PDB file of C-alpha atoms in Angstrom:
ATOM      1  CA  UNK A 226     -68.058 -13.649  -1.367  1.00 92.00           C
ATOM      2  CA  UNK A 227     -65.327 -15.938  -1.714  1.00 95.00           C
ATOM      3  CA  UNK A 228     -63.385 -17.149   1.633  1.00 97.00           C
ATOM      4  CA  UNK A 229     -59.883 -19.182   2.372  1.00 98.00           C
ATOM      5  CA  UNK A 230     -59.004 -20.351   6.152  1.00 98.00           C
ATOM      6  CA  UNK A 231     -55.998 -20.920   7.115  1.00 97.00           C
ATOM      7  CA  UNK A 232     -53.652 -21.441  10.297  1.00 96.00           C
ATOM      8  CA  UNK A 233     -51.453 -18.327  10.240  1.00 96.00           C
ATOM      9  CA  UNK A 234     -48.164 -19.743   9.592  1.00 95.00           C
ATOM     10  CA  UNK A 235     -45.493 -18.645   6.978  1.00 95.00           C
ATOM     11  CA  UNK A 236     -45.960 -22.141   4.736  1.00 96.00           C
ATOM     12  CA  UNK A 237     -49.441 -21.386   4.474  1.00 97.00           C
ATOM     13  CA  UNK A 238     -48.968 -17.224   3.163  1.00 97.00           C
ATOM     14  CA  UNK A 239     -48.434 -18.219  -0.870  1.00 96.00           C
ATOM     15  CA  UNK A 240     -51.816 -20.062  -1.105  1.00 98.00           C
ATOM     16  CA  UNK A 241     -53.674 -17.334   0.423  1.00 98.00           C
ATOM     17  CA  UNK A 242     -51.985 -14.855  -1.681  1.00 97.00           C
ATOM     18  CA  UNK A 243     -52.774 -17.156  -4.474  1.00 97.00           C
ATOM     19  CA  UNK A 244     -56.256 -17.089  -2.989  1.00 97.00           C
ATOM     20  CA  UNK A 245     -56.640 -13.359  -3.579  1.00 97.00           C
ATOM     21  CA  UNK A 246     -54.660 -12.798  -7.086  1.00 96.00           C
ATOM     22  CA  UNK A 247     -57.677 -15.316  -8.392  1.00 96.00           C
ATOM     23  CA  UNK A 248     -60.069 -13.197  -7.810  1.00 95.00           C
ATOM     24  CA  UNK A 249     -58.314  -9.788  -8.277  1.00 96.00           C
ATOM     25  CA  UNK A 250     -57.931 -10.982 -11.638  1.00 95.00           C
ATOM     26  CA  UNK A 251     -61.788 -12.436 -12.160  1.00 94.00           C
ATOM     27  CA  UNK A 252     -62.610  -8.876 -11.135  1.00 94.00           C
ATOM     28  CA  UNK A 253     -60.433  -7.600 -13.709  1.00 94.00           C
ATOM     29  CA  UNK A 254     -57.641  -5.817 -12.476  1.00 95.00           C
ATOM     30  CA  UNK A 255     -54.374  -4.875 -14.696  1.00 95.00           C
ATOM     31  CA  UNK A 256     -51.297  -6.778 -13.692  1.00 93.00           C
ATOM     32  CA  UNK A 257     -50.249  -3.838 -12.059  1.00 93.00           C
ATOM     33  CA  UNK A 258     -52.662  -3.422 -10.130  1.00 94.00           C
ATOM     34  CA  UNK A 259     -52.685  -6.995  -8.659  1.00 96.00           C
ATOM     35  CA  UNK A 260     -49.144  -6.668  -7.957  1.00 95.00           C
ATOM     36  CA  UNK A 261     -50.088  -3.765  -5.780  1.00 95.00           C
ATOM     37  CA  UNK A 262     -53.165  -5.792  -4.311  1.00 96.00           C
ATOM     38  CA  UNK A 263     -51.124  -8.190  -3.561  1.00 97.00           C
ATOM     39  CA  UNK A 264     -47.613  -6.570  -1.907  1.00 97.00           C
ATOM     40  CA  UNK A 265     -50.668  -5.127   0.578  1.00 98.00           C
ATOM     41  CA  UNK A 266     -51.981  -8.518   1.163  1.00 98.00           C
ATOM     42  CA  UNK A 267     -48.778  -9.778   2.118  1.00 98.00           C
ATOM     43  CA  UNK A 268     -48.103  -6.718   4.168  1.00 97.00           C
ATOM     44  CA  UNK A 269     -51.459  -7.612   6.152  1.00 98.00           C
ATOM     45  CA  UNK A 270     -50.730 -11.222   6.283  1.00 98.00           C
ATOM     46  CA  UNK A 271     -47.408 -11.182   7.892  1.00 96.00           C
ATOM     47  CA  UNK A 272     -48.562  -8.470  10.127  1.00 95.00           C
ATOM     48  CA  UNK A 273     -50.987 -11.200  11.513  1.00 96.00           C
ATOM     49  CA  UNK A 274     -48.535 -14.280  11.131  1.00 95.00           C
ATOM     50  CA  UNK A 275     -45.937 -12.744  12.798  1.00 93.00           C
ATOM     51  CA  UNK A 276     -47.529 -10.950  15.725  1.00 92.00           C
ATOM     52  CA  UNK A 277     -51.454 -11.813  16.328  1.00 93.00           C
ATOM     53  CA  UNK A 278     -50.858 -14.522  18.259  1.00 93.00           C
ATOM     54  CA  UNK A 279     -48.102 -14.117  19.796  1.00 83.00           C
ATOM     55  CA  UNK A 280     -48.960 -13.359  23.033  1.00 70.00           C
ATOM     56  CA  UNK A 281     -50.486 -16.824  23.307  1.00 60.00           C
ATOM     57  CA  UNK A 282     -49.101 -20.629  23.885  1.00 55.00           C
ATOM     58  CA  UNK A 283     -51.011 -21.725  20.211  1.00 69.00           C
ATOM     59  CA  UNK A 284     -51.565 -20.952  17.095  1.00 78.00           C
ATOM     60  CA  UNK A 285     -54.266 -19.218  15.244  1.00 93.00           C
ATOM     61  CA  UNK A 286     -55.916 -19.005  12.522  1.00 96.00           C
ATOM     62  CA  UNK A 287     -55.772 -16.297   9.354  1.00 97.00           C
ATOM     63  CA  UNK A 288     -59.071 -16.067   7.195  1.00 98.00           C
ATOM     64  CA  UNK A 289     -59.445 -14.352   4.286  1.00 98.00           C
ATOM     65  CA  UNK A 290     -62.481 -13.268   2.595  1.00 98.00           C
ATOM     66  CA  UNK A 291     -62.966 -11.261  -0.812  1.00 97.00           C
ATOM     67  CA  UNK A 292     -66.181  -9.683  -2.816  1.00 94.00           C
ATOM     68  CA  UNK A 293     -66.460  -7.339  -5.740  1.00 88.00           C
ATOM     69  CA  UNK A 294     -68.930  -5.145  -6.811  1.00 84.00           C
ATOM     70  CA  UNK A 295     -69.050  -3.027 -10.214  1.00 83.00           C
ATOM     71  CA  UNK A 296     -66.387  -0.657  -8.911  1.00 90.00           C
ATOM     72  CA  UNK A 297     -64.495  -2.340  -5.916  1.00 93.00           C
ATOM     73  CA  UNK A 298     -62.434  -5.316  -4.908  1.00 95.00           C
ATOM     74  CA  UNK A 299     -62.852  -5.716  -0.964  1.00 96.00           C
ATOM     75  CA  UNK A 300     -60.601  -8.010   0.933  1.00 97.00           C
ATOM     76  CA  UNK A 301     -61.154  -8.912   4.932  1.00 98.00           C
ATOM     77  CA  UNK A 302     -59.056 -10.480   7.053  1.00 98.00           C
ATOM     78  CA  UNK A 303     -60.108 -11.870  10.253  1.00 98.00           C
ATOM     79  CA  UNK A 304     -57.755 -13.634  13.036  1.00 97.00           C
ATOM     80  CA  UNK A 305     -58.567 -14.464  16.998  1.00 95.00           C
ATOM     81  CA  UNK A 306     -55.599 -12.963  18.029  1.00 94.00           C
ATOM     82  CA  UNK A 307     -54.736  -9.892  19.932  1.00 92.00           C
ATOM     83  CA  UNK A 308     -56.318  -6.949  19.580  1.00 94.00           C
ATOM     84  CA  UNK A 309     -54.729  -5.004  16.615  1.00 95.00           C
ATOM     85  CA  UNK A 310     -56.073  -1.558  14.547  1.00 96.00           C
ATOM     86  CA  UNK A 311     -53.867  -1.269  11.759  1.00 95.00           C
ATOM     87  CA  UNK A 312     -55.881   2.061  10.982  1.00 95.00           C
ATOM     88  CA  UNK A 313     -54.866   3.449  14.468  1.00 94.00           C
ATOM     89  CA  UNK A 314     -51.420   2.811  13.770  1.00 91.00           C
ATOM     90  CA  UNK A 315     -49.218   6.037  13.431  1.00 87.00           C
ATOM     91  CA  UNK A 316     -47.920   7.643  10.236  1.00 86.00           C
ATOM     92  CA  UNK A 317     -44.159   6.741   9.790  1.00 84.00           C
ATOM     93  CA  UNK A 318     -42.019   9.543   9.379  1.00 84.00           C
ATOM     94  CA  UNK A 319     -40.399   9.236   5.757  1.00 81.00           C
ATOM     95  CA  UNK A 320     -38.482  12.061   5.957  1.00 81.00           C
ATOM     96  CA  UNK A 321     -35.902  10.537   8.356  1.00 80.00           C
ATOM     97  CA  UNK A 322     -32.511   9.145   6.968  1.00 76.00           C
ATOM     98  CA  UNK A 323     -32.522   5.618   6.892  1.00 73.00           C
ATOM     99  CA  UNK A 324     -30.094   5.324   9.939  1.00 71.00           C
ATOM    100  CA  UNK A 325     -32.165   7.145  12.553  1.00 75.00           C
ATOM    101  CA  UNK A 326     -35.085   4.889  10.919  1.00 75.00           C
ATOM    102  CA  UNK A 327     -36.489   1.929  13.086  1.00 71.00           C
ATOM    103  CA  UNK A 328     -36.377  -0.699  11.034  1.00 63.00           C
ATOM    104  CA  UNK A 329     -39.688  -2.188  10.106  1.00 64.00           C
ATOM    105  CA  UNK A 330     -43.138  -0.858  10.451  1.00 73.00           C
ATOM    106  CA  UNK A 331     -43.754  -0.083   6.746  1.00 89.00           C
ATOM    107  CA  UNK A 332     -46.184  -2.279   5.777  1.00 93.00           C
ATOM    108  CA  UNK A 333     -49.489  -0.847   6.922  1.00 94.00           C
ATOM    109  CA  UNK A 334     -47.628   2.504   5.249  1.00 94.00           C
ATOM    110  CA  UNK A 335     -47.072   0.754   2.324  1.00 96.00           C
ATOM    111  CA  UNK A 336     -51.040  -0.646   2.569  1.00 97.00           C
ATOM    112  CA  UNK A 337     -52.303   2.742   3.268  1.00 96.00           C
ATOM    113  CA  UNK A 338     -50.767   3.955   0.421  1.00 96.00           C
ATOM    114  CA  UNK A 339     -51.537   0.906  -2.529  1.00 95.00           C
ATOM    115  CA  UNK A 340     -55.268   1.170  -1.348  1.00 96.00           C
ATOM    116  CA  UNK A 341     -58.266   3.669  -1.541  1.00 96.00           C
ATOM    117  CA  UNK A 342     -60.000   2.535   2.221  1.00 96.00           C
ATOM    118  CA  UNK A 343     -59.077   0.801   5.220  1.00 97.00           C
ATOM    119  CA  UNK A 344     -61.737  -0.121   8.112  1.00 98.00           C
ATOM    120  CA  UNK A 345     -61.231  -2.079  11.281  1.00 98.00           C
ATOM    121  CA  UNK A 346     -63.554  -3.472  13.828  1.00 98.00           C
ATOM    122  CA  UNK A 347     -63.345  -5.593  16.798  1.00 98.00           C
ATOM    123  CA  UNK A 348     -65.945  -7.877  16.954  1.00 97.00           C
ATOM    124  CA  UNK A 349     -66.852 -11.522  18.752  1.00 96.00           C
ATOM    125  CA  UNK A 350     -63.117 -11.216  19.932  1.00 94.00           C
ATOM    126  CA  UNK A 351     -61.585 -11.129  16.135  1.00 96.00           C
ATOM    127  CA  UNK A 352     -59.772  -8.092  14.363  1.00 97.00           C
ATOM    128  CA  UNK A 353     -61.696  -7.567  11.721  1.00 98.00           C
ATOM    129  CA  UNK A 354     -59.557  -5.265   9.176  1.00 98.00           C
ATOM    130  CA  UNK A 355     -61.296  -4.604   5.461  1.00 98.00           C
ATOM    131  CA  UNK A 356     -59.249  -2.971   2.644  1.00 98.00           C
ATOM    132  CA  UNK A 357     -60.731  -1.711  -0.176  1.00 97.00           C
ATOM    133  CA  UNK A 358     -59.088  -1.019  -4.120  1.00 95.00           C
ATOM    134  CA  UNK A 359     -61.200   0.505  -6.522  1.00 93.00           C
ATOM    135  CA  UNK A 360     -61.002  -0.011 -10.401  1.00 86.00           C
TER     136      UNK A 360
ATOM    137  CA  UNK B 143     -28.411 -18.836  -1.008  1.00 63.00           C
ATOM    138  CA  UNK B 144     -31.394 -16.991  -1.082  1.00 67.00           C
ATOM    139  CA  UNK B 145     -29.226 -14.350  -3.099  1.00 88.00           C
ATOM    140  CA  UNK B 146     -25.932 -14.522  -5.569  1.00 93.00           C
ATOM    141  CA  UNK B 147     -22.968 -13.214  -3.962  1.00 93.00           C
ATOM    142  CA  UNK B 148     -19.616 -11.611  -5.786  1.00 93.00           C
ATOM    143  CA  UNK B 149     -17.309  -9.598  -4.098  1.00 93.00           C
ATOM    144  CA  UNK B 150     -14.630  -7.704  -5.575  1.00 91.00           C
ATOM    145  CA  UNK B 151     -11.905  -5.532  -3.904  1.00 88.00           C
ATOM    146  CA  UNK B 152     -14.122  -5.166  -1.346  1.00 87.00           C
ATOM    147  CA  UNK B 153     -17.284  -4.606  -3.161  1.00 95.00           C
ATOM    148  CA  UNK B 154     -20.113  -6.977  -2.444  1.00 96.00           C
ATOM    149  CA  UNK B 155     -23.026  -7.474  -5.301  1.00 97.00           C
ATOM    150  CA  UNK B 156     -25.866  -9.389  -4.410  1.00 97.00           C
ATOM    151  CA  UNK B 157     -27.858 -10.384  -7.319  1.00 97.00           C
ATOM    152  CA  UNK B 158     -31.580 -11.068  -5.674  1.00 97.00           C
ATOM    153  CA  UNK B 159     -33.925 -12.901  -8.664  1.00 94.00           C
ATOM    154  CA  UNK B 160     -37.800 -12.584  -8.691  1.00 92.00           C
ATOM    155  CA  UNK B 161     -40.211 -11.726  -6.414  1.00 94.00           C
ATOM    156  CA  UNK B 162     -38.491 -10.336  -3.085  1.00 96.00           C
ATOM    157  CA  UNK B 163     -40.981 -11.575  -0.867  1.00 96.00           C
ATOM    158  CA  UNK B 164     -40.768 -11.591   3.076  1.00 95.00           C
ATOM    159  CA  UNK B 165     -40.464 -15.440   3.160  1.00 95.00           C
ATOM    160  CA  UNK B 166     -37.703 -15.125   0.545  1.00 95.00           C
ATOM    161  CA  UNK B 167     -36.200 -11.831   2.459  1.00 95.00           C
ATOM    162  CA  UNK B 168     -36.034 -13.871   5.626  1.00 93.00           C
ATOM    163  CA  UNK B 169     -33.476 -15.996   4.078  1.00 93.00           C
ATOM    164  CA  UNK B 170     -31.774 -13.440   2.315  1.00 94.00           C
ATOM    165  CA  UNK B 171     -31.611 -11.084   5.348  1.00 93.00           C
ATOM    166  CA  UNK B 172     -28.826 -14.214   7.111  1.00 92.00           C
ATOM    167  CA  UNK B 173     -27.170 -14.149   3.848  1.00 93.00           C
ATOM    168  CA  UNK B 174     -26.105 -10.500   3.650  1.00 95.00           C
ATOM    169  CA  UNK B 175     -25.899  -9.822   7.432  1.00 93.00           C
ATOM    170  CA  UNK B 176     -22.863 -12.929   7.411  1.00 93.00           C
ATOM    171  CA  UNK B 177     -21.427 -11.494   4.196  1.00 94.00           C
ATOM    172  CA  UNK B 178     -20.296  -7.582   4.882  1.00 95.00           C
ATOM    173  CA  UNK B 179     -18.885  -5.922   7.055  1.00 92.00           C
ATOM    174  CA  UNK B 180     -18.527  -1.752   8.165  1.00 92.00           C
ATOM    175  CA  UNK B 181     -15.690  -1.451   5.703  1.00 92.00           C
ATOM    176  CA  UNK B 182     -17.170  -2.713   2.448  1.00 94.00           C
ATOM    177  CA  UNK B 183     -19.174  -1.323  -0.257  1.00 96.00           C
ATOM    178  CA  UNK B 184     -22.665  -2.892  -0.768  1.00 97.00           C
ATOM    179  CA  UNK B 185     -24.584  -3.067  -4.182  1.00 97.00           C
ATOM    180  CA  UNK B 186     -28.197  -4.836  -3.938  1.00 97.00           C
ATOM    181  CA  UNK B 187     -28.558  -5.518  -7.955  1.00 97.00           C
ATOM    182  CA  UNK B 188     -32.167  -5.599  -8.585  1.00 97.00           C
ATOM    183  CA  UNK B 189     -32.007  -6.529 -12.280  1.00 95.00           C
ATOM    184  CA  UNK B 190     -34.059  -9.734 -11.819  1.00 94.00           C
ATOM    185  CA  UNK B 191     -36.583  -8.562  -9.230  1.00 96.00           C
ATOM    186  CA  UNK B 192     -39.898  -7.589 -10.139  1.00 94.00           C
ATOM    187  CA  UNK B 193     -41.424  -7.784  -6.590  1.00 96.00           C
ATOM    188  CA  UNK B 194     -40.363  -6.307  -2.877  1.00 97.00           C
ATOM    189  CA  UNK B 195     -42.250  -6.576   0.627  1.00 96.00           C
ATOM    190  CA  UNK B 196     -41.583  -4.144   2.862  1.00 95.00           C
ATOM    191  CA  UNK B 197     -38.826  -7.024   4.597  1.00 94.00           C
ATOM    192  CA  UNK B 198     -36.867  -5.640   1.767  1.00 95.00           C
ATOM    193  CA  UNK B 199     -36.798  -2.408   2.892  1.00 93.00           C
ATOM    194  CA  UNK B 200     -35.914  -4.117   6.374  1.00 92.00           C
ATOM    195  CA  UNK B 201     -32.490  -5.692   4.161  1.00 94.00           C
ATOM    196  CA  UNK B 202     -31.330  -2.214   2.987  1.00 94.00           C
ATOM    197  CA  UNK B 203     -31.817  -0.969   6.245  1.00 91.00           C
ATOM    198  CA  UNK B 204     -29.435  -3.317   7.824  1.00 92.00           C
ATOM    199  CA  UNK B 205     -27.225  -3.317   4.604  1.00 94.00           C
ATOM    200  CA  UNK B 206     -27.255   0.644   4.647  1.00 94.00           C
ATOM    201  CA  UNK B 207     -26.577   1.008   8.587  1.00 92.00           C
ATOM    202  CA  UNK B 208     -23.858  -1.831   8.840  1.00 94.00           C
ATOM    203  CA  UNK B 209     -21.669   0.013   5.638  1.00 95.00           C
ATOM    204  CA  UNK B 210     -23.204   3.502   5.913  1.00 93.00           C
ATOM    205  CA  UNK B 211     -25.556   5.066   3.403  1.00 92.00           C
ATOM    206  CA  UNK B 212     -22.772   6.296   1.301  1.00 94.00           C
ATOM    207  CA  UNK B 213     -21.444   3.207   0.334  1.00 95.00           C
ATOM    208  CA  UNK B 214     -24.752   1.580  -0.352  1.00 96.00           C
ATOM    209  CA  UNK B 215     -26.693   1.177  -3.710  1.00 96.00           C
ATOM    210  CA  UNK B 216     -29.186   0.077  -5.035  1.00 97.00           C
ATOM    211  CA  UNK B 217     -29.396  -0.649  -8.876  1.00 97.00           C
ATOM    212  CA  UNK B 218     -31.103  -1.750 -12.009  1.00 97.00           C
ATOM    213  CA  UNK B 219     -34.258  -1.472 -10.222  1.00 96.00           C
ATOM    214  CA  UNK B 220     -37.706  -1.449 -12.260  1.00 95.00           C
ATOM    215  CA  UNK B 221     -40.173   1.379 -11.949  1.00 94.00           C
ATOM    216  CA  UNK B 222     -43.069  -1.180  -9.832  1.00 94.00           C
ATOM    217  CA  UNK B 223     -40.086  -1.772  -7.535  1.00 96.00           C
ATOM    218  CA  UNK B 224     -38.812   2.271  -7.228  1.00 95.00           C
ATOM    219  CA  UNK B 225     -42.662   2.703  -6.400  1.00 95.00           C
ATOM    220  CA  UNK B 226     -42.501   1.021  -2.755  1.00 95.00           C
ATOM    221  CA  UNK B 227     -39.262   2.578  -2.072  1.00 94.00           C
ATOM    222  CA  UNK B 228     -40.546   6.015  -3.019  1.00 94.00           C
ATOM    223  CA  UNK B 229     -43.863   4.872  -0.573  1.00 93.00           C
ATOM    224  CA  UNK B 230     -41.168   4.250   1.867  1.00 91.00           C
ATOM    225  CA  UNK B 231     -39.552   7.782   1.357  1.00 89.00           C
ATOM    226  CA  UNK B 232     -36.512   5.872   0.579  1.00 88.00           C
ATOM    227  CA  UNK B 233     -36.295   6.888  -2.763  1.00 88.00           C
ATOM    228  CA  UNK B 234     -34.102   9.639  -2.583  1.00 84.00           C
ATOM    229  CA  UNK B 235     -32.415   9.058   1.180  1.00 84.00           C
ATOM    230  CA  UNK B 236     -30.898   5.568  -0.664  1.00 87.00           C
ATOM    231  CA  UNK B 237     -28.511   5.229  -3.736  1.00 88.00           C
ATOM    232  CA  UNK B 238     -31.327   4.244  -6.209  1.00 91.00           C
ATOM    233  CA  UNK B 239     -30.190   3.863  -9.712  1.00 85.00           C
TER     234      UNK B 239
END
């Protein structure tokens, strides 16, 4: 297992990505597929950058941590801040025009639907979200 | 700019290059909000993008509701790109050529 930690700020969201695309290719993904790996990265990471701690006076961190096995690329992301399931979270509904739409909220749709399982815990006060892309 | 602007007898193209990131969309998002208005027609040429977030999505939301869906496009946009706005079930509710 591989691991990058971070404070959770914007300037620090391309090396983590970076972070991740290493490996995804060292595991031997197509480009395509680590484009995909990484738009749901992204998705995750500004999820937590944007809202985990915002309920609090400081800043937190973001860790990432990835591992492979014959099949699987597993990524984890970890942060202190609020409690957050991004499995709980509703279902958009797509078939609404655009106008009626509220605006945002697409990413963990757009994780959901790049990778084959999501799992969250909360444990030792983190939000501990794994996402899982198989070969 | 985050973005290349023309605008043409009230036509606006943006021209967005490479990966359309959220960090990147941020900036673009002031750039297109300042530069149309309810009575123009908006085209978000994709011909140099390879890569959208989902902040992307965010832009032709605000794009689409400030000029109305009818005079909103979308072109020259690759098939990774179409992917996240079919995801998005914006595929075929947007002007996607």
């Amino acid at each position: 297992m591989k691991r990058i930690k971070k404070k959770a700020t914007f300037e620090n969201l391309e090396e983590v990505l970076q972070f991740v695309k290493v490996g995804a290719k060292a595991f031997g993904f197509d480009k395509a597929a680590i484009a995909d790996l990484i738009l749901a990265v992204e998705e995750v990471l500004v999820n937590i950058i944007s809202y985990a701690y915002t309920d609090q006076c400081k800043s937190g961190y973001m860790e990432v941590r990835y591992k492979n096995n014959n099949s699987s690329y597993s990524i984890t992301f970890l942060d202190t801040g609020k409690k957050f399931d991004p499995t709980a979270v509703s279902e958009p509904d797509t078939s609404i025009p655009i106008n009626q739409r509220r605006m945002g909220g697409m990413g963990i749709h757009i994780v959901r639907n790049i990778v084959d399982n999501l799992q969250y815990k909360r444990e030792g006060g983190k939000n501990i979200f794994t996402i899982e892309k198989k070969k | 700019m985050a973005v290349t602007l023309n605008r043409n007898d009230g036509t606006v193209n943006f021209v967005f290059e490479g990966r359309m990131d959220t960090i990147k969309c941020m900036s673009a998002e002031k750039d297109v909000v300042e530069n149309i208005n309810e009575n123009d027609q908006v085209v978000f040429d994709l011909k140099e993008v390879d890569y959208i977030a989902s902040s992307f999505l965010r832009l032709c939301g605000r794009a689409s509701n400030t000029v109305g869906v009818e005079n909103f496009s979308v072109i020259n946009v690759s098939p990774s790109v179409k992917k996240v706005f079919k995801i998005a079930g914006l595929a075929n509710r947007l002007n996607i050529k």
